[in-house]
mmCIF file of C-alpha atoms and ligand atoms in Angstrom:
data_model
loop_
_atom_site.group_PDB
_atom_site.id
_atom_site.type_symbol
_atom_site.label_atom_id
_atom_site.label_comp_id
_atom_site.label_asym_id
_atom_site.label_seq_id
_atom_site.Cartn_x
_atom_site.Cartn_y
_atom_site.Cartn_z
ATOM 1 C CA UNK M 1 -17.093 2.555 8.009
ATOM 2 C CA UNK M 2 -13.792 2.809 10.105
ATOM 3 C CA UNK M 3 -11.993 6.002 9.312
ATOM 4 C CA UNK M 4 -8.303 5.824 10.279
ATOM 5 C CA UNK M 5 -6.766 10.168 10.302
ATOM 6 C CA UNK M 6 -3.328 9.829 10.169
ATOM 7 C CA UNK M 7 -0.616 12.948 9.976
ATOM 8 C CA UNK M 8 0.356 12.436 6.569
ATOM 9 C CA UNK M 9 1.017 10.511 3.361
ATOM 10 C CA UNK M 10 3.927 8.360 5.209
ATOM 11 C CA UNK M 11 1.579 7.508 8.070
ATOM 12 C CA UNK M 12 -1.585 6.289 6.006
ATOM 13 C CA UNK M 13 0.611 4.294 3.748
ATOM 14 C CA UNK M 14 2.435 2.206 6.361
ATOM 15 C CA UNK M 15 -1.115 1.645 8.189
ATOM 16 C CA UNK M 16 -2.700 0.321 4.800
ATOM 17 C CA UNK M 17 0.689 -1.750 4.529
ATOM 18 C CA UNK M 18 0.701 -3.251 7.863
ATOM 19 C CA UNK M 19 -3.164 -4.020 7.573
ATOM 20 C CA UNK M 20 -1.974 -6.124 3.841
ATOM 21 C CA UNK M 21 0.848 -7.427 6.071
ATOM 22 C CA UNK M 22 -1.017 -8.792 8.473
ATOM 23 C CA UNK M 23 -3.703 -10.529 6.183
ATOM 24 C CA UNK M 24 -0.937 -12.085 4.464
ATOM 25 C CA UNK M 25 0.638 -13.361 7.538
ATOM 26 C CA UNK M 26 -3.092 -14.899 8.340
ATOM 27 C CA UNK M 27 -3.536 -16.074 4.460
ATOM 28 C CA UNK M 28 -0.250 -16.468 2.193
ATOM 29 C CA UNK M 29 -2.493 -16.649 -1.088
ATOM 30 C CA UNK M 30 -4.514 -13.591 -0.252
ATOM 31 C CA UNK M 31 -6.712 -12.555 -3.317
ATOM 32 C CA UNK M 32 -5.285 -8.765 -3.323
ATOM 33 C CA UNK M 33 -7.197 -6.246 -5.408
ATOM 34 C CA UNK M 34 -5.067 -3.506 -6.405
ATOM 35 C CA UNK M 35 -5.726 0.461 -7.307
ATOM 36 C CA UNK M 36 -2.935 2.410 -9.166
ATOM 37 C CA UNK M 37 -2.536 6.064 -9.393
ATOM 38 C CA UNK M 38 -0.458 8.279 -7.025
ATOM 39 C CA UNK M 39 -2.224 7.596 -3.725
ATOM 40 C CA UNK M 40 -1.478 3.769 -3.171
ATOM 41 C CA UNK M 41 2.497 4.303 -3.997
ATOM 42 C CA UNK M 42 3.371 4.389 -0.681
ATOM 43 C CA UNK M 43 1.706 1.470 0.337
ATOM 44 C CA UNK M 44 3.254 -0.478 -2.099
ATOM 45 C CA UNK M 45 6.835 1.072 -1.431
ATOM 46 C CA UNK M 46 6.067 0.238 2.162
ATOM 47 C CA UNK M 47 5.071 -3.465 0.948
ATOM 48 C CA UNK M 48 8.434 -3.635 -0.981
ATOM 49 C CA UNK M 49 10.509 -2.532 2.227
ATOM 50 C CA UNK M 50 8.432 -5.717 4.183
ATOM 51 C CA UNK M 51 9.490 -8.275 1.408
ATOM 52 C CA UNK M 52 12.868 -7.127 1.253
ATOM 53 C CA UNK M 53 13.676 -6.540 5.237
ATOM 54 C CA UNK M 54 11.114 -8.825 6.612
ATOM 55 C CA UNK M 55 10.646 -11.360 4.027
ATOM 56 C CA UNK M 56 6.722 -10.898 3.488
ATOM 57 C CA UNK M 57 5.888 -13.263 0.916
ATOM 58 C CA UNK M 58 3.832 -13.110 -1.828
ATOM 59 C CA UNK M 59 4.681 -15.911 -3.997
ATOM 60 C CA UNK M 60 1.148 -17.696 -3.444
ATOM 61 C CA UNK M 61 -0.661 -14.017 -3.450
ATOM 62 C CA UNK M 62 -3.234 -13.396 -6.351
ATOM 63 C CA UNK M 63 -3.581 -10.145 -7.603
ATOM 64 C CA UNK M 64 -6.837 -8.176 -9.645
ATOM 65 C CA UNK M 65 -6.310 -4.913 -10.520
ATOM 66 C CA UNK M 66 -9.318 -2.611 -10.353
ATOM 67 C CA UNK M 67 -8.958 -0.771 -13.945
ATOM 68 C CA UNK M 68 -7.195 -0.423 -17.746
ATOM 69 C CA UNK M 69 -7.413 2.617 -19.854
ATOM 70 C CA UNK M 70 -9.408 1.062 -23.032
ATOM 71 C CA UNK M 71 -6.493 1.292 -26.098
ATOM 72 C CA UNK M 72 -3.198 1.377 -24.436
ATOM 73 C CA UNK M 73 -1.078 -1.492 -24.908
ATOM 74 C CA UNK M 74 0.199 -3.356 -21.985
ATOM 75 C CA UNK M 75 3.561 -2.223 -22.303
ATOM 76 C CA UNK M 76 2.711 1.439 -22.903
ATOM 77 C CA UNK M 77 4.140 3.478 -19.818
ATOM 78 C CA UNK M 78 1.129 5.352 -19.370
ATOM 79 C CA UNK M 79 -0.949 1.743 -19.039
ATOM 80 C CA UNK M 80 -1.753 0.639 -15.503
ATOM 81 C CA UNK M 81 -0.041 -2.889 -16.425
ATOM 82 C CA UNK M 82 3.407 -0.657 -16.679
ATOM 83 C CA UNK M 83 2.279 1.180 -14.378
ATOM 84 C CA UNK M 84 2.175 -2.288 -11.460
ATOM 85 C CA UNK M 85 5.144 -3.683 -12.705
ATOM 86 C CA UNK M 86 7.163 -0.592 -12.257
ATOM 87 C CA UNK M 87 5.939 0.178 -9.108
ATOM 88 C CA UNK M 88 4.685 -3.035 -7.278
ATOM 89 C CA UNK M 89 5.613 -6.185 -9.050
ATOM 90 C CA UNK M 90 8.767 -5.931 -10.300
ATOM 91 C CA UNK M 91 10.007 -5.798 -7.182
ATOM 92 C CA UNK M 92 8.474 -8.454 -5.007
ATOM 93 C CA UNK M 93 8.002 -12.323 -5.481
ATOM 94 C CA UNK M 94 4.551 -12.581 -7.358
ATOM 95 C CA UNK M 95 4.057 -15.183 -9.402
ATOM 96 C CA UNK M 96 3.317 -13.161 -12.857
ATOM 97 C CA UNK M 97 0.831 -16.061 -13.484
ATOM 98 C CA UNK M 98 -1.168 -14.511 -10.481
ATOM 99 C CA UNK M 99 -1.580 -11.214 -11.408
ATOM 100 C CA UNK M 100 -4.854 -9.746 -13.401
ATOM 101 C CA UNK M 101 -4.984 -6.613 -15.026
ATOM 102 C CA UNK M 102 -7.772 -5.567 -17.425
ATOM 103 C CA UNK M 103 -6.279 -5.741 -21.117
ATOM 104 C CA UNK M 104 -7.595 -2.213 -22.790
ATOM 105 C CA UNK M 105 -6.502 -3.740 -25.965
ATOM 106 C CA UNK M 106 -8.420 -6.902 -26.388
ATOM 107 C CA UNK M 107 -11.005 -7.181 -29.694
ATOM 108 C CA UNK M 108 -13.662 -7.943 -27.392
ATOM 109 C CA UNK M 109 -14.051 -5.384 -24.635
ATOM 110 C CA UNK M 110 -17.606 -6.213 -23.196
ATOM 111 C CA UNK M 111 -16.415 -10.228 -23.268
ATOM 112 C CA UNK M 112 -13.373 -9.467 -21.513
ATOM 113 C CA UNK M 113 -14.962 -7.432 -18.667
ATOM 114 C CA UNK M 114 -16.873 -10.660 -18.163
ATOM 115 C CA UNK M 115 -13.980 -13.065 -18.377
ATOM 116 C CA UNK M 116 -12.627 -10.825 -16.175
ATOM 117 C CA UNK M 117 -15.511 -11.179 -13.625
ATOM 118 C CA UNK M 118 -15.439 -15.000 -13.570
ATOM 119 C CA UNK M 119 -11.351 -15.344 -12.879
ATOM 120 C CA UNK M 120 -12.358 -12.961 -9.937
ATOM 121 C CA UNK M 121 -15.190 -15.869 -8.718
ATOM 122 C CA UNK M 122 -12.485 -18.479 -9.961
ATOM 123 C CA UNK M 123 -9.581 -17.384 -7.615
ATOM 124 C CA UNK M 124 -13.139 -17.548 -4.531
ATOM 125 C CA UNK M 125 -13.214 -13.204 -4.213
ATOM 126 C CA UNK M 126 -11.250 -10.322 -3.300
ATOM 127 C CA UNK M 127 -10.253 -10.762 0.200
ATOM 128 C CA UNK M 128 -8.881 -7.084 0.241
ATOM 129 C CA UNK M 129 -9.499 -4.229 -2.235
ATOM 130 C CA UNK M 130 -7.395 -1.194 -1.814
ATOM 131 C CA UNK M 131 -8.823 1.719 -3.401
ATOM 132 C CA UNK M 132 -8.046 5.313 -4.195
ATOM 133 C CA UNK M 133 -10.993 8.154 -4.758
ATOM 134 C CA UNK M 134 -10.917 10.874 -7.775
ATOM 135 C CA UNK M 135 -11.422 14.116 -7.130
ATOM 136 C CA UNK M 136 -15.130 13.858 -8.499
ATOM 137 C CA UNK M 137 -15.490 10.805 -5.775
ATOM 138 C CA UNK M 138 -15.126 8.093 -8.062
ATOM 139 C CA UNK M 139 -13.878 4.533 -7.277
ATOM 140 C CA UNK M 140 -11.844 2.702 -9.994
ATOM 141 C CA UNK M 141 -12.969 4.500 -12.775
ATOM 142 C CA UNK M 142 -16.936 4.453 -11.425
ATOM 143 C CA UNK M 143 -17.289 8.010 -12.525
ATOM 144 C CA UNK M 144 -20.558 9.612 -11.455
ATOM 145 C CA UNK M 145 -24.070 8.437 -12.460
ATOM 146 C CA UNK M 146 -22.266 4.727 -12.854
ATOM 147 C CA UNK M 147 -23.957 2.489 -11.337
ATOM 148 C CA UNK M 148 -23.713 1.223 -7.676
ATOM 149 C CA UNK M 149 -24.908 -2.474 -9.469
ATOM 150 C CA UNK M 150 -22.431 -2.459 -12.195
ATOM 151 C CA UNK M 151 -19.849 -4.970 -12.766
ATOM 152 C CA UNK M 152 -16.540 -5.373 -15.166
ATOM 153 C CA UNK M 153 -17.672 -3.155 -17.544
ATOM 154 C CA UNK M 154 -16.140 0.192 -19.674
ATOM 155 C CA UNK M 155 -16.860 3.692 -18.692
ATOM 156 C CA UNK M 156 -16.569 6.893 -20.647
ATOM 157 C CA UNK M 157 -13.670 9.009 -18.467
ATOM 158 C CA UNK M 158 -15.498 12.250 -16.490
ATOM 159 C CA UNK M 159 -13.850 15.548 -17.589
ATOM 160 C CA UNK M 160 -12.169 16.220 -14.362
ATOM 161 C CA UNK M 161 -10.851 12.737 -14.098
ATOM 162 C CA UNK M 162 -9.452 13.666 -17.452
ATOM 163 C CA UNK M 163 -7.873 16.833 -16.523
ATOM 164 C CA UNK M 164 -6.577 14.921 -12.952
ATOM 165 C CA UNK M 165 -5.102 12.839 -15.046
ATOM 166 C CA UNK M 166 -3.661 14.943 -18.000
ATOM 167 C CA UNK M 167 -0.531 14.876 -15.812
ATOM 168 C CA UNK M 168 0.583 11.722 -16.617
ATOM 169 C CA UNK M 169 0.589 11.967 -20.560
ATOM 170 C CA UNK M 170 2.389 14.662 -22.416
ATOM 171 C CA UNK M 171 -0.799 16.387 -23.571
ATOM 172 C CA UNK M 172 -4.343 16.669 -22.062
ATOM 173 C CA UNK M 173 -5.655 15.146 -25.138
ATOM 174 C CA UNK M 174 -3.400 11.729 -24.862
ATOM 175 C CA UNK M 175 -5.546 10.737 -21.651
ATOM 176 C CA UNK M 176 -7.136 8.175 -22.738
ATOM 177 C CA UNK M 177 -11.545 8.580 -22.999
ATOM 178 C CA UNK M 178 -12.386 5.371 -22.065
ATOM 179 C CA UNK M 179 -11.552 2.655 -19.340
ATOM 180 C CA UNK M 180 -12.801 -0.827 -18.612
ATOM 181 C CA UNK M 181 -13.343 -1.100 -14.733
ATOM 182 C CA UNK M 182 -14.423 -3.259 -12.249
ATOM 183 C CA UNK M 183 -18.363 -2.275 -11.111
ATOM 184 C CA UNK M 184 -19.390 -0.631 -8.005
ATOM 185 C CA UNK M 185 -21.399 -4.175 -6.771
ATOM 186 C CA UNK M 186 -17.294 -6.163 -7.975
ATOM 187 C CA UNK M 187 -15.555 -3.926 -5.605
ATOM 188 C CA UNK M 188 -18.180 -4.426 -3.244
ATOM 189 C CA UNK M 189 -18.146 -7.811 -3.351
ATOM 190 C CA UNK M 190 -14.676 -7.856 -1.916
ATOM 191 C CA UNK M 191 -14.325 -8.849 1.471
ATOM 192 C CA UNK M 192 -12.714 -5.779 2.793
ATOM 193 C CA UNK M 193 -12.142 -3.030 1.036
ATOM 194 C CA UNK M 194 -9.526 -0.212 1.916
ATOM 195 C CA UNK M 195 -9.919 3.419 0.506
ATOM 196 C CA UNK M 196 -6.649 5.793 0.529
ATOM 197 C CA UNK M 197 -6.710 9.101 0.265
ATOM 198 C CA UNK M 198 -4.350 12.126 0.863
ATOM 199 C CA UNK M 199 -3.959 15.729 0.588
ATOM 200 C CA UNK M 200 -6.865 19.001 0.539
ATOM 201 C CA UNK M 201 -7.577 18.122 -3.079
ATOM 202 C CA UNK M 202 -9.333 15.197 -1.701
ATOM 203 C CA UNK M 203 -11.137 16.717 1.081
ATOM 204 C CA UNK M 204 -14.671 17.020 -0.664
ATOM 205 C CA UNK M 205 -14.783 13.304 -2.048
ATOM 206 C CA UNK M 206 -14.025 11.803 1.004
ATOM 207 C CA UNK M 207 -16.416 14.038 3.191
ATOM 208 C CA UNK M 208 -18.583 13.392 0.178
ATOM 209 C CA UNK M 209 -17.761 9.765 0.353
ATOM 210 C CA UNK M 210 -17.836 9.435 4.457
ATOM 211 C CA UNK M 211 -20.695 11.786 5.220
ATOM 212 C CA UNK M 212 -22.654 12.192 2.196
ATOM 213 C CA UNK M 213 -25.712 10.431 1.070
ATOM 214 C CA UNK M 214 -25.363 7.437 -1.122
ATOM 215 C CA UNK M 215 -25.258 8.421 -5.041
ATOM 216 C CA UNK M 216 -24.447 7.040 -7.883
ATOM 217 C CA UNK M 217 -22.884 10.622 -8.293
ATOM 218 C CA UNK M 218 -20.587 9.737 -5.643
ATOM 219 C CA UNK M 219 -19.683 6.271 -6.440
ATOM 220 C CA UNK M 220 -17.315 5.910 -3.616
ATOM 221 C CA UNK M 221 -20.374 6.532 -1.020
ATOM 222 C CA UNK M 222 -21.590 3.016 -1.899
ATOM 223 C CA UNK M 223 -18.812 1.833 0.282
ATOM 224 C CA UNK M 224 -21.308 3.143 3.184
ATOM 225 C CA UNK M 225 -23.381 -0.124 2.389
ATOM 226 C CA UNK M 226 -19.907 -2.522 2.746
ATOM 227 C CA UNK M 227 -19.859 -4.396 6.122
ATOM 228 C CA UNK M 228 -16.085 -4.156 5.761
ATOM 229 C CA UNK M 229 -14.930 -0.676 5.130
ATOM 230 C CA UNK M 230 -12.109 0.327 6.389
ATOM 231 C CA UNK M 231 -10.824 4.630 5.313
ATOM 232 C CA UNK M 232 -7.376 5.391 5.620
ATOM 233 C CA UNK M 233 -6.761 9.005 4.826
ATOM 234 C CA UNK M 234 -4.397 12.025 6.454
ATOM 235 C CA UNK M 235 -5.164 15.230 8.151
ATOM 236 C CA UNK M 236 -5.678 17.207 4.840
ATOM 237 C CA UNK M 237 -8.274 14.902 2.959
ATOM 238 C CA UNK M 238 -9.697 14.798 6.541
ATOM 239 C CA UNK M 239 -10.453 18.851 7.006
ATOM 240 C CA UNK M 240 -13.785 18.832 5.352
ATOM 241 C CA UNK M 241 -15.430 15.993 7.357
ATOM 242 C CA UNK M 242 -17.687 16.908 9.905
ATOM 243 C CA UNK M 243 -17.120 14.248 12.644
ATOM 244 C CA UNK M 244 -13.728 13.658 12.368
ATOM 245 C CA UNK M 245 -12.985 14.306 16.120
ATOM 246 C CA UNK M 246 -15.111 11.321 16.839
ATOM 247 C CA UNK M 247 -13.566 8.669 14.324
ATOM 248 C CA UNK M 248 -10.312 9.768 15.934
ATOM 249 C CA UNK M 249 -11.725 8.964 19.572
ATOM 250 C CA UNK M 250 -12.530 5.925 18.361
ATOM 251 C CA UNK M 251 -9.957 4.474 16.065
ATOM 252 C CA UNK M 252 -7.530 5.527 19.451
ATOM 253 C CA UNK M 253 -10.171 3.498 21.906
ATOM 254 C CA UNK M 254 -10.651 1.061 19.937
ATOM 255 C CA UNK M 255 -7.357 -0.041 19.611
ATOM 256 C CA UNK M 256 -7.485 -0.107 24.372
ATOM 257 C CA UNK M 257 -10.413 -1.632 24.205
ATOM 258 C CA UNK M 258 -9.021 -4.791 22.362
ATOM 259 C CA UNK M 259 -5.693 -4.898 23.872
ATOM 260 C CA UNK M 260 -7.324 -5.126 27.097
ATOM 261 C CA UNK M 261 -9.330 -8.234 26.130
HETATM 262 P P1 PGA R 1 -4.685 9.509 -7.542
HETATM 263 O O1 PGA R 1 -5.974 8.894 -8.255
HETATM 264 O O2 PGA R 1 -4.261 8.487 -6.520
HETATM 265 O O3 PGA R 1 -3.671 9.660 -8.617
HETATM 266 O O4 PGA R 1 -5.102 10.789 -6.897
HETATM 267 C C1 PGA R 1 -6.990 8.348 -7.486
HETATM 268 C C2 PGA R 1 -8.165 7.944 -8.331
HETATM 269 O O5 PGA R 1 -8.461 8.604 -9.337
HETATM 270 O O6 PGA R 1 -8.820 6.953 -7.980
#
């Protein structure tokens, strides 16, 4: 895992940006997997700035998002398909055609998680996967004891994932109970996958996630197994890891020792 400390929210998001940026420079129809929730904002603020100042294109880029609250309508505000447009899409030149987002409302949830599984395989894999972590160290909505083989597939919501997110709906009870996500082994799959995280809140998941064993109680740990991992977090989501003096010596050396090559 490469853990990237960064001073604050600002900081992380324009490094996860530039590291998108950069791929898409290298691969105009990128296969982008996408997280929502407060975390990845900036990034995708930052990726709006890029298309608008510098042009970054994404007309050829495909898009899967990682999750869909099971029974909220696509055009409910509180649905992550609102949720993109409004903060992502709507403002950059994706091809609505390319984007995926789980539909929470279908007849057919289990079929759908698989349909969704094979347009993932159809569009050849996630080339990057940007995630965020709950408090409770999920990824997606992986919530703990899913797990680390699962694919598409719906998940009841943890308690504290429904309390985190009780902040987006008028009442507690409004949050939504279930959620179809992409599996553990889906997200894995992709060929690099980007965690964000920021502020203290955060701290235990990703020293959980970073420095903890691998569980199925701490979804996010399976990304210890990923060849491509790359964690992107800032100083307060960083106080509770033990080594972090070390993956700032080398995230600043690295960076000499291939400029000097
Ligand atoms: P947050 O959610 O970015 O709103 O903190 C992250 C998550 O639950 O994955």
């Amino acid at each position: 895992m490469e853990v990237i400390i960064k001073t604050d929210k600002e900081e992380l998001s324009k490094e996860a940006a530039q590291i998108v940026k950069a791929a898409l420079q290298r691969k105009p129809n990128l296969v982008l997997g996408l997280a929502t929730g407060s975390t990845p904002v900036g990034t995708y603020q930052e990726l709006i700035r890029m298309h608008k100042e510098e042009g970054l294109d994404f007309s050829k880029v495909v898009t899967f998002n990682l999750d869909e609250y099971v029974g909220l309508p696509p055009s409910h505000e509180q649905s992550y398909n609102y949720f993109m447009y409004d903060n992502l899409f709507n403002h950059i030149n994706v091809n609505p055609q390319n984007i995926h987002i789980p539909n929470g409302v279908v007849p057919d949830l289990d079929a759908h998680c698989e349909w969704y599984e094979r347009q993932i395989q159809k569009a050849g894999g996630i080339d990057i996967q940007i995630l965020g972590i709950g408090s409770d160290g999920h990824i997606a909505f992986n919530e703990p004891g899913a797990s680390l083989a699962s694919r598409t597939h719906v998940e009841g919501l943890a308690e504290s994932t429904i309390k985190d997110n009780a902040r987006f709906f008028e009442r507690e009870e409004d949050v939504p109970r279930f959620a179809i996500t992409m599996g553990v082994a889906t997200i894995l799959e992709a060929r690099h996958c980007i965690l964000l995280a920021n502020g203290e809140n955060k701290a235990d998941a990703v020293a959980k996630c970073v420095e903890g064993p691998i569980t199925s109680q701490i979804t996010s740990s399976a990304l210890q197994m990923h060849p491509k991992a790359t964690i992107i977090i800032d100083e307060p989501a960083a106080s509770k890891l033990e080594r972090r003096k070390h993956y700032k010596w080398v995230y600043e050396n690295k960076r000499k020792l291939y400029s000097a090559q």
